C-alpha positions as a printed NumPy array, in Angstrom:
array([[-17.459,  12.954,   1.624],
       [-16.252,   9.687,   1.468],
       [-14.589,  10.116,  -1.578],
       [-13.089,  13.095,  -0.472],
       [-11.438,  10.592,   2.439],
       [-10.437,   8.026,   0.044],
       [ -8.774,  10.543,  -2.14 ],
       [ -6.75 ,  11.818,   1.098],
       [ -5.741,   8.212,   2.311],
       [ -4.705,   7.386,  -1.43 ],
       [ -2.592,  10.351,  -1.688],
       [ -0.893,  10.003,   1.535],
       [ -0.25 ,   6.25 ,   1.059],
       [  1.52 ,   7.461,  -2.201],
       [  3.424,  10.02 ,  -0.226],
       [  4.882,   7.528,   2.058],
       [  5.586,   4.974,  -0.637],
       [  7.519,   7.751,  -2.33 ],
       [  9.537,   8.666,   0.688],
       [ 11.679,   5.506,   0.794],
       [ 12.135,   4.524,   4.36 ],
       [ 10.808,   0.858,   5.567],
       [  8.565,   2.593,   8.192],
       [  7.075,   4.843,   5.629],
       [  6.59 ,   1.838,   2.999],
       [  4.655,  -0.201,   5.294],
       [  2.561,   2.681,   6.468],
       [  2.225,   3.803,   2.662],
       [  0.643,   0.541,   1.576],
       [ -1.708,   0.334,   4.74 ],
       [ -3.103,   3.877,   3.603],
       [ -3.281,   3.22 ,   0.17 ],
       [ -5.079,   0.169,   0.982],
       [ -7.579,   1.536,   2.708],
       [ -7.933,   4.256,   0.143],
       [ -8.586,   1.567,  -2.62 ],
       [-11.102,  -0.092,  -0.198],
       [-12.879,   2.959,   0.597],
       [-13.414,   3.589,  -3.051],
       [-14.582,   0.536,  -4.004],
       [-17.147,   0.791,  -1.228],
       [-17.855,   4.256,  -1.817],
       [-18.494,   3.205,  -5.439],
       [-21.058,   0.75 ,  -4.958],
       [-23.459,   3.822,  -3.357],
       [-24.383,   2.125,  -0.311],
       [-27.654,   3.07 ,   1.203],
       [-27.576,   4.507,   5.08 ],
       [-29.875,   1.98 ,   7.283],
       [-29.893,  -0.748,   4.23 ],
       [-28.406,  -4.465,   4.573],
       [-26.521,  -6.77 ,   2.585],
       [-29.196,  -9.274,   2.661],
       [-32.635,  -9.772,   2.827],
       [-35.354, -11.776,   4.492],
       [-36.962, -14.39 ,   2.317],
       [-39.766, -12.722,   0.194],
       [-38.833,  -9.28 ,   0.859],
       [-37.892,  -6.522,  -2.006],
       [-34.507,  -6.843,  -3.259],
       [-34.57 ,  -3.489,  -3.761],
       [-34.465,  -2.525,  -0.231],
       [-31.015,  -4.166,   0.327],
       [-27.285,  -3.083,  -0.766],
       [-25.231,  -4.977,  -3.137],
       [-23.245,  -7.233,  -1.174],
       [-20.505,  -7.923,  -3.99 ],
       [-18.885,  -4.633,  -3.286],
       [-18.722,  -5.234,   0.574],
       [-17.477,  -9.029,  -0.147],
       [-14.697,  -7.407,  -2.273],
       [-13.475,  -4.842,   0.263],
       [-13.457,  -7.966,   3.135],
       [-11.126,  -9.685,   0.724],
       [ -9.185,  -7.129,   0.31 ],
       [ -8.74 ,  -6.456,   3.988],
       [ -7.256, -10.079,   4.343],
       [ -5.079,  -9.708,   1.566],
       [ -3.824,  -6.45 ,   2.5  ],
       [ -3.278,  -7.854,   5.812],
       [ -1.273, -10.676,   4.595],
       [  0.827,  -8.387,   2.463],
       [  1.683,  -5.99 ,   5.225],
       [  3.025,  -8.814,   7.258],
       [  5.212, -10.171,   4.418],
       [  6.393,  -6.359,   4.175],
       [  7.163,  -6.266,   7.883],
       [  8.921,  -9.749,   7.458],
       [ 10.788,  -8.468,   4.657],
       [ 11.95 ,  -5.037,   6.194],
       [ 13.181,  -7.256,   9.507],
       [ 15.581,  -9.396,   7.369],
       [ 16.701,  -6.351,   5.406],
       [ 17.49 ,  -4.662,   8.418],
       [ 19.2  ,  -7.656,   9.93 ],
       [ 21.463,  -8.303,   6.886],
       [ 22.425,  -4.541,   6.373],
       [ 22.641,  -2.279,   3.608],
       [ 23.123,  -4.025,   0.313],
       [ 26.398,  -3.012,  -1.711],
       [ 25.692,  -2.73 ,  -5.575],
       [ 29.336,  -2.278,  -6.417],
       [ 29.839,  -5.895,  -7.797],
       [ 27.016,  -4.456, -10.767],
       [ 29.586,  -1.763, -11.843],
       [ 32.583,  -4.1  , -12.215],
       [ 30.421,  -6.555, -14.398],
       [ 29.625,  -3.486, -16.572],
       [ 33.199,  -2.604, -17.099],
       [ 33.941,  -5.561, -18.345],
       [ 31.782,  -5.472, -21.372]])
């Protein structure tokens, strides 16, 4: 079930990214990042009711692997920073206005 949710999030993220609107790109990045994080977490096969840490002297077979959880937490922080950068970039592009690409066509005609 977790894998199905991850696939749906990744698919929706790619769909929003391909739409091309600035808001769609921002939502697409959020959904794509969350889907990938969920995939990493589901790949670690977490056990219900088990913690990533154990007491001193306890059996380590009763705990979950903490590395995927640390990777997901790091990815969440990086994804949030990326989202902030994308939002700032979108605001700057919206303030500048549309970019005219006609200057590239003139240079190609001279060669």
